[in-house]
Amino acid sequence: MVITAKGRATRQRIVEGTAVYLRGDEPGDVTLDDIRAITGTSKGQIFHYFPGGKEELLLAVARYEAELVLQDQQPHLGALTSRAAWGRWREAVVARYRAQGRHCPLGSLMAQVGGTPGASEVVTALLARWQEDLRLGIVAMREAGLVGDVDADRLAAAFIAGIQGGVQVLRSTGSTAHLEAVLDALLEGFGLAGPKIRS
Amino acid sequence: MVITAKGRATRQRIVEGTAVYLRGDEPGDVTLDDIRAITGTSKGQIFHYFPGGKEELLLAVARYEAELVLQDQQPHLGALTSRAAWGRWREAVVARYRAQGRHCPLGSLMAQVGGTPGASEVVTALLARWQEDLRLGIVAMREAGLVGDVDADRLAAAFIAGIQGGVQVLRSTGSTAHLEAVLDALLEGFGLAGPKIRS
DNA sequence: AGGATAGTGGACCGGACGGTCCAGACATCG
DNA sequence: CGATGTCTGGACCGTCCGGTCCACTATCCT
């Protein structure tokens, strides 16, 4: 089976259309008929491009969304070499999730596809890359003498956990307060930003 | 409709049986037939005690599980008045979630019932109580002069976010490393425990 | 005892939804 | 201009599952 340009375009339309739908207000569980309607395709096409069916399709969408998560934090995430840069990154993260609101595309994706093999790998891989970028930033700060001697990997892991939790609370409460609190607490606790928790 | 002792027992059996099932290895989505089989009941009984059907039942189970989350942290959570107490609490939290493993009962409950009215209120209420207990602990430490002048509510919120995220990462990776990292980072960053991140 | 009310069992229904299948349109190339 | 393979549409199927309904049984009260 050779995929032509037209075919690739259709496949892409399916993935992106599904992603857009999942970012919408009332997604709940997506059905193949939903996807068919949104993307202007047919069952035939869906199974043509995703022989594994719904599961394979949603996994593809999850990978697509995971990529966006990291992209949305650039260029800040890639150059965490000063206190100011950490501050801008913090703002970018909060802004991204505030804009996203209660609804987390990757979250509902995982809710639907969570148990299947390969599902948690997608998010694990995302978090690993994210954590590594943070770790590099912490190391850079340490080498520049801007912060003390910390376990960069563990601190990066703490940031990852904090962000995940902040976003999860956001999904329930609709407020970014927790996300901001944990980011500020970690930044401040380790000299990556000025005092906001301590008075 | 008056509920007799026998009725109450049956209702309780349904809730607890469902909770046990959800704590098991391969829950995925529960069906009413699953619940029927596990709890040795019939559809008639389920709808007798939960006229709202599956949704109402799962919400009841969620409330039941939420209660357990707080209970499992006692007596530590109620008396966070010394560095040692914070340390013991940290251990209790990590132990609880390590024992729970990849599987989070409340998590899969929310995955199934997430969109329905009242669902996020259950977890919001849980987190609010949790955060309040932490806040009281921080205030106690501050008043005892054991920590500096911090915004107790924001720091408590940071803990909540961190724990939630740590648990979520645990669900994907099976490791408590992130949970421990964020707890240690926050404890250490604000003088609630000795250095583990800084060296 | 006997009627009323609570509790129980399970057959049954209807809709939703993932997946199959095949016929026809379209493109590409000898 | 056929032939071969890709792309597209949608009818159709089987299953799963939440929910309804009703007959039957235990329990309680007077």
Short mmCIF file of N, CA, C and O in Angstrom, two decimals, chain A residues 13-97:
data_model
loop_
_atom_site.label_atom_id
_atom_site.label_comp_id
_atom_site.label_asym_id
_atom_site.label_seq_id
_atom_site.Cartn_x
_atom_site.Cartn_y
_atom_site.Cartn_z
N ARG A 13 -5.92 15.43 7.70
CA ARG A 13 -7.19 16.10 7.97
C ARG A 13 -7.93 15.37 9.10
O ARG A 13 -8.55 15.99 9.95
N ILE A 14 -7.84 14.06 9.07
CA ILE A 14 -8.51 13.28 10.12
C ILE A 14 -7.88 13.57 11.47
O ILE A 14 -8.58 13.85 12.45
N VAL A 15 -6.56 13.52 11.53
CA VAL A 15 -5.88 13.75 12.82
C VAL A 15 -6.16 15.15 13.34
O VAL A 15 -6.59 15.34 14.49
N GLU A 16 -5.97 16.15 12.50
CA GLU A 16 -6.14 17.52 12.97
C GLU A 16 -7.59 17.83 13.30
O GLU A 16 -7.88 18.51 14.28
N GLY A 17 -8.49 17.32 12.47
CA GLY A 17 -9.91 17.56 12.74
C GLY A 17 -10.30 16.97 14.08
O GLY A 17 -11.01 17.60 14.87
N THR A 18 -9.83 15.77 14.34
CA THR A 18 -10.14 15.14 15.62
C THR A 18 -9.55 15.95 16.77
O THR A 18 -10.20 16.16 17.80
N ALA A 19 -8.33 16.42 16.58
CA ALA A 19 -7.69 17.22 17.61
C ALA A 19 -8.49 18.48 17.90
O ALA A 19 -8.72 18.84 19.06
N VAL A 20 -8.93 19.14 16.84
CA VAL A 20 -9.72 20.36 17.03
C VAL A 20 -11.00 20.05 17.79
O VAL A 20 -11.37 20.75 18.74
N TYR A 21 -11.63 18.97 17.40
CA TYR A 21 -12.86 18.59 18.09
C TYR A 21 -12.61 18.35 19.57
O TYR A 21 -13.36 18.79 20.43
N LEU A 22 -11.52 17.67 19.88
CA LEU A 22 -11.22 17.36 21.27
C LEU A 22 -10.87 18.60 22.07
O LEU A 22 -10.95 18.61 23.30
N ARG A 23 -10.45 19.65 21.37
CA ARG A 23 -10.15 20.89 22.07
C ARG A 23 -11.42 21.70 22.33
O ARG A 23 -11.39 22.69 23.05
N GLY A 24 -12.50 21.26 21.73
CA GLY A 24 -13.77 22.00 21.84
C GLY A 24 -14.40 21.90 23.21
O GLY A 24 -13.83 21.35 24.15
N ASP A 25 -15.61 22.40 23.30
CA ASP A 25 -16.26 22.55 24.59
C ASP A 25 -16.75 21.23 25.17
O ASP A 25 -16.47 20.91 26.31
N GLU A 26 -17.51 20.52 24.39
CA GLU A 26 -18.20 19.35 24.95
C GLU A 26 -17.82 18.08 24.23
O GLU A 26 -18.62 17.50 23.50
N PRO A 27 -16.61 17.61 24.43
CA PRO A 27 -16.16 16.44 23.69
C PRO A 27 -16.70 15.13 24.27
O PRO A 27 -17.26 14.33 23.55
N GLY A 28 -16.59 14.96 25.56
CA GLY A 28 -16.97 13.67 26.12
C GLY A 28 -16.21 12.59 25.40
O GLY A 28 -15.02 12.74 25.13
N ASP A 29 -16.86 11.53 25.02
CA ASP A 29 -16.20 10.50 24.24
C ASP A 29 -16.45 10.76 22.76
O ASP A 29 -17.58 10.96 22.34
N VAL A 30 -15.38 10.71 22.01
CA VAL A 30 -15.53 10.86 20.57
C VAL A 30 -15.99 9.54 19.98
O VAL A 30 -15.56 8.49 20.43
N THR A 31 -16.82 9.60 18.99
CA THR A 31 -17.18 8.38 18.27
C THR A 31 -16.64 8.52 16.85
O THR A 31 -16.35 9.62 16.38
N LEU A 32 -16.52 7.38 16.19
CA LEU A 32 -16.05 7.42 14.82
C LEU A 32 -17.00 8.23 13.95
O LEU A 32 -16.58 8.87 12.98
N ASP A 33 -18.27 8.20 14.28
CA ASP A 33 -19.23 8.98 13.49
C ASP A 33 -19.01 10.48 13.70
O ASP A 33 -19.16 11.26 12.76
N ASP A 34 -18.66 10.86 14.93
CA ASP A 34 -18.29 12.26 15.16
C ASP A 34 -17.15 12.65 14.23
O ASP A 34 -17.22 13.63 13.50
N ILE A 35 -16.10 11.85 14.28
CA ILE A 35 -14.91 12.14 13.51
C ILE A 35 -15.24 12.20 12.02
O ILE A 35 -14.81 13.10 11.30
N ARG A 36 -16.03 11.25 11.59
CA ARG A 36 -16.47 11.22 10.20
C ARG A 36 -17.15 12.54 9.83
O ARG A 36 -16.84 13.17 8.81
N ALA A 37 -18.06 12.98 10.67
CA ALA A 37 -18.82 14.18 10.38
C ALA A 37 -17.91 15.42 10.35
O ALA A 37 -17.97 16.23 9.42
N ILE A 38 -17.07 15.55 11.37
CA ILE A 38 -16.22 16.74 11.47
C ILE A 38 -15.24 16.84 10.31
O ILE A 38 -15.02 17.91 9.77
N THR A 39 -14.65 15.71 10.00
CA THR A 39 -13.56 15.77 9.04
C THR A 39 -14.04 15.55 7.61
O THR A 39 -13.22 15.55 6.68
N GLY A 40 -15.33 15.35 7.45
CA GLY A 40 -15.85 15.14 6.11
C GLY A 40 -15.26 13.93 5.44
O GLY A 40 -14.87 13.96 4.27
N THR A 41 -15.19 12.85 6.19
CA THR A 41 -14.64 11.61 5.62
C THR A 41 -15.66 10.50 5.79
O THR A 41 -16.83 10.76 6.08
N SER A 42 -15.22 9.30 5.58
CA SER A 42 -16.13 8.16 5.73
C SER A 42 -15.43 7.07 6.53
O SER A 42 -14.22 7.08 6.69
N LYS A 43 -16.22 6.16 7.02
CA LYS A 43 -15.66 5.03 7.75
C LYS A 43 -14.57 4.36 6.94
O LYS A 43 -13.52 3.99 7.45
N GLY A 44 -14.83 4.20 5.67
CA GLY A 44 -13.87 3.55 4.80
C GLY A 44 -12.50 4.19 4.88
O GLY A 44 -11.48 3.52 5.01
N GLN A 45 -12.49 5.51 4.82
CA GLN A 45 -11.21 6.22 4.88
C GLN A 45 -10.54 6.05 6.22
O GLN A 45 -9.34 5.82 6.32
N ILE A 46 -11.33 6.19 7.28
CA ILE A 46 -10.74 6.08 8.62
C ILE A 46 -10.02 4.75 8.77
O ILE A 46 -8.86 4.70 9.19
N PHE A 47 -10.66 3.68 8.38
CA PHE A 47 -10.03 2.37 8.54
C PHE A 47 -8.95 2.13 7.47
O PHE A 47 -8.09 1.28 7.63
N HIS A 48 -9.03 2.89 6.42
CA HIS A 48 -7.99 2.80 5.40
C HIS A 48 -6.68 3.36 5.96
O HIS A 48 -5.62 2.74 5.81
N TYR A 49 -6.76 4.47 6.63
CA TYR A 49 -5.54 5.12 7.12
C TYR A 49 -5.14 4.67 8.52
O TYR A 49 -4.00 4.81 8.93
N PHE A 50 -6.11 4.14 9.25
CA PHE A 50 -5.81 3.64 10.59
C PHE A 50 -6.38 2.25 10.74
O PHE A 50 -7.44 2.07 11.33
N PRO A 51 -5.66 1.28 10.19
CA PRO A 51 -6.17 -0.10 10.19
C PRO A 51 -6.46 -0.59 11.61
O PRO A 51 -7.30 -1.45 11.80
N GLY A 52 -5.74 -0.03 12.56
CA GLY A 52 -5.98 -0.41 13.95
C GLY A 52 -7.24 0.19 14.53
O GLY A 52 -7.54 0.00 15.71
N GLY A 53 -7.97 0.92 13.70
CA GLY A 53 -9.24 1.47 14.17
C GLY A 53 -9.10 2.66 15.08
O GLY A 53 -8.09 3.38 15.06
N LYS A 54 -10.11 2.83 15.88
CA LYS A 54 -10.21 4.01 16.74
C LYS A 54 -8.97 4.19 17.60
O LYS A 54 -8.45 5.29 17.75
N GLU A 55 -8.52 3.10 18.16
CA GLU A 55 -7.37 3.18 19.06
C GLU A 55 -6.15 3.77 18.37
O GLU A 55 -5.50 4.68 18.90
N GLU A 56 -5.85 3.27 17.20
CA GLU A 56 -4.67 3.76 16.49
C GLU A 56 -4.84 5.23 16.13
O GLU A 56 -3.90 6.03 16.25
N LEU A 57 -6.03 5.60 15.73
CA LEU A 57 -6.30 6.99 15.38
C LEU A 57 -6.09 7.91 16.59
O LEU A 57 -5.40 8.92 16.51
N LEU A 58 -6.68 7.54 17.71
CA LEU A 58 -6.57 8.40 18.88
C LEU A 58 -5.12 8.50 19.38
O LEU A 58 -4.70 9.54 19.87
N LEU A 59 -4.39 7.43 19.22
CA LEU A 59 -2.99 7.46 19.60
C LEU A 59 -2.23 8.46 18.72
O LEU A 59 -1.38 9.21 19.20
N ALA A 60 -2.56 8.45 17.45
CA ALA A 60 -1.92 9.41 16.53
C ALA A 60 -2.26 10.84 16.94
O ALA A 60 -1.40 11.72 16.94
N VAL A 61 -3.50 11.05 17.31
CA VAL A 61 -3.92 12.38 17.75
C VAL A 61 -3.17 12.76 19.02
O VAL A 61 -2.72 13.91 19.18
N ALA A 62 -3.01 11.80 19.91
CA ALA A 62 -2.31 12.08 21.16
C ALA A 62 -0.86 12.50 20.89
O ALA A 62 -0.36 13.46 21.50
N ARG A 63 -0.22 11.81 19.98
CA ARG A 63 1.16 12.19 19.66
C ARG A 63 1.21 13.60 19.08
O ARG A 63 2.10 14.39 19.40
N TYR A 64 0.25 13.89 18.24
CA TYR A 64 0.15 15.22 17.64
C TYR A 64 -0.01 16.29 18.73
O TYR A 64 0.68 17.30 18.72
N GLU A 65 -0.89 16.04 19.66
CA GLU A 65 -1.13 17.01 20.74
C GLU A 65 0.09 17.14 21.64
O GLU A 65 0.41 18.23 22.11
N ALA A 66 0.75 16.04 21.90
CA ALA A 66 1.93 16.07 22.76
C ALA A 66 2.99 16.98 22.17
O ALA A 66 3.66 17.74 22.87
N GLU A 67 3.12 16.91 20.86
CA GLU A 67 4.09 17.77 20.19
C GLU A 67 3.76 19.24 20.42
O GLU A 67 4.64 20.06 20.71
N LEU A 68 2.49 19.55 20.33
CA LEU A 68 2.06 20.94 20.50
C LEU A 68 2.37 21.46 21.89
O LEU A 68 2.69 22.64 22.07
N VAL A 69 2.25 20.58 22.87
CA VAL A 69 2.49 21.01 24.25
C VAL A 69 3.88 21.60 24.37
O VAL A 69 4.08 22.68 24.94
N LEU A 70 4.86 20.90 23.82
CA LEU A 70 6.23 21.40 23.91
C LEU A 70 6.44 22.64 23.03
O LEU A 70 7.09 23.59 23.44
N GLN A 71 5.87 22.59 21.84
CA GLN A 71 6.03 23.74 20.94
C GLN A 71 5.50 25.03 21.55
O GLN A 71 6.09 26.09 21.39
N ASP A 72 4.40 24.91 22.28
CA ASP A 72 3.79 26.10 22.86
C ASP A 72 4.67 26.77 23.90
O ASP A 72 4.42 27.90 24.29
N GLN A 73 5.67 26.06 24.38
CA GLN A 73 6.53 26.62 25.41
C GLN A 73 7.83 27.18 24.83
O GLN A 73 8.66 27.71 25.55
N GLN A 74 7.95 27.03 23.52
CA GLN A 74 9.16 27.56 22.89
C GLN A 74 8.93 29.02 22.55
O GLN A 74 7.81 29.44 22.36
N PRO A 75 9.97 29.81 22.45
CA PRO A 75 11.37 29.41 22.59
C PRO A 75 11.86 29.34 24.04
O PRO A 75 12.99 28.97 24.27
N HIS A 76 10.96 29.66 24.99
CA HIS A 76 11.41 29.80 26.38
C HIS A 76 12.02 28.52 26.94
O HIS A 76 13.09 28.54 27.56
N LEU A 77 11.31 27.42 26.71
CA LEU A 77 11.75 26.16 27.32
C LEU A 77 13.15 25.76 26.88
O LEU A 77 13.88 25.09 27.61
N GLY A 78 13.53 26.19 25.69
CA GLY A 78 14.82 25.77 25.17
C GLY A 78 16.01 26.60 25.66
O GLY A 78 17.15 26.25 25.39
N ALA A 79 15.73 27.67 26.36
CA ALA A 79 16.83 28.56 26.76
C ALA A 79 16.59 29.14 28.15
O ALA A 79 16.43 30.33 28.33
N LEU A 80 16.56 28.23 29.12
CA LEU A 80 16.30 28.66 30.50
C LEU A 80 17.61 29.03 31.18
O LEU A 80 18.05 28.37 32.11
N THR A 81 18.21 30.11 30.72
CA THR A 81 19.57 30.41 31.17
C THR A 81 19.67 31.65 32.07
O THR A 81 20.76 32.09 32.38
N SER A 82 18.54 32.20 32.45
CA SER A 82 18.56 33.35 33.35
C SER A 82 17.27 33.38 34.15
O SER A 82 16.28 32.74 33.78
N ARG A 83 17.26 34.11 35.23
CA ARG A 83 16.03 34.23 36.02
C ARG A 83 14.90 34.77 35.16
O ARG A 83 13.77 34.32 35.24
N ALA A 84 15.23 35.74 34.32
CA ALA A 84 14.20 36.33 33.46
C ALA A 84 13.61 35.28 32.53
O ALA A 84 12.40 35.24 32.30
N ALA A 85 14.46 34.41 32.00
CA ALA A 85 13.99 33.38 31.09
C ALA A 85 13.04 32.41 31.81
O ALA A 85 12.00 32.02 31.27
N TRP A 86 13.38 32.05 33.03
CA TRP A 86 12.49 31.19 33.81
C TRP A 86 11.15 31.88 34.04
O TRP A 86 10.09 31.25 33.96
N GLY A 87 11.22 33.16 34.30
CA GLY A 87 9.98 33.91 34.51
C GLY A 87 9.11 33.92 33.26
O GLY A 87 7.89 33.72 33.33
N ARG A 88 9.74 34.12 32.12
CA ARG A 88 8.96 34.14 30.88
C ARG A 88 8.37 32.77 30.59
O ARG A 88 7.23 32.64 30.13
N TRP A 89 9.16 31.75 30.88
CA TRP A 89 8.64 30.39 30.68
C TRP A 89 7.42 30.14 31.58
O TRP A 89 6.40 29.64 31.14
N ARG A 90 7.54 30.52 32.82
CA ARG A 90 6.42 30.39 33.75
C ARG A 90 5.19 31.04 33.17
O ARG A 90 4.08 30.46 33.18
N GLU A 91 5.35 32.25 32.66
CA GLU A 91 4.20 32.96 32.10
C GLU A 91 3.62 32.23 30.90
O GLU A 91 2.41 32.16 30.73
N ALA A 92 4.51 31.69 30.08
CA ALA A 92 4.04 30.99 28.88
C ALA A 92 3.22 29.76 29.26
O ALA A 92 2.17 29.49 28.66
N VAL A 93 3.71 29.04 30.26
CA VAL A 93 2.98 27.83 30.68
C VAL A 93 1.61 28.21 31.23
O VAL A 93 0.58 27.64 30.82
N VAL A 94 1.60 29.18 32.12
CA VAL A 94 0.31 29.58 32.70
C VAL A 94 -0.64 30.09 31.63
O VAL A 94 -1.82 29.73 31.60
N ALA A 95 -0.10 30.89 30.71
CA ALA A 95 -0.95 31.45 29.66
C ALA A 95 -1.53 30.34 28.79
O ALA A 95 -2.71 30.34 28.45
N ARG A 96 -0.70 29.39 28.45
CA ARG A 96 -1.16 28.29 27.62
C ARG A 96 -2.31 27.55 28.26
O ARG A 96 -3.33 27.28 27.64
N TYR A 97 -2.16 27.23 29.53
CA TYR A 97 -3.20 26.44 30.16
C TYR A 97 -4.41 27.28 30.55
O TYR A 97 -5.53 26.77 30.57
#
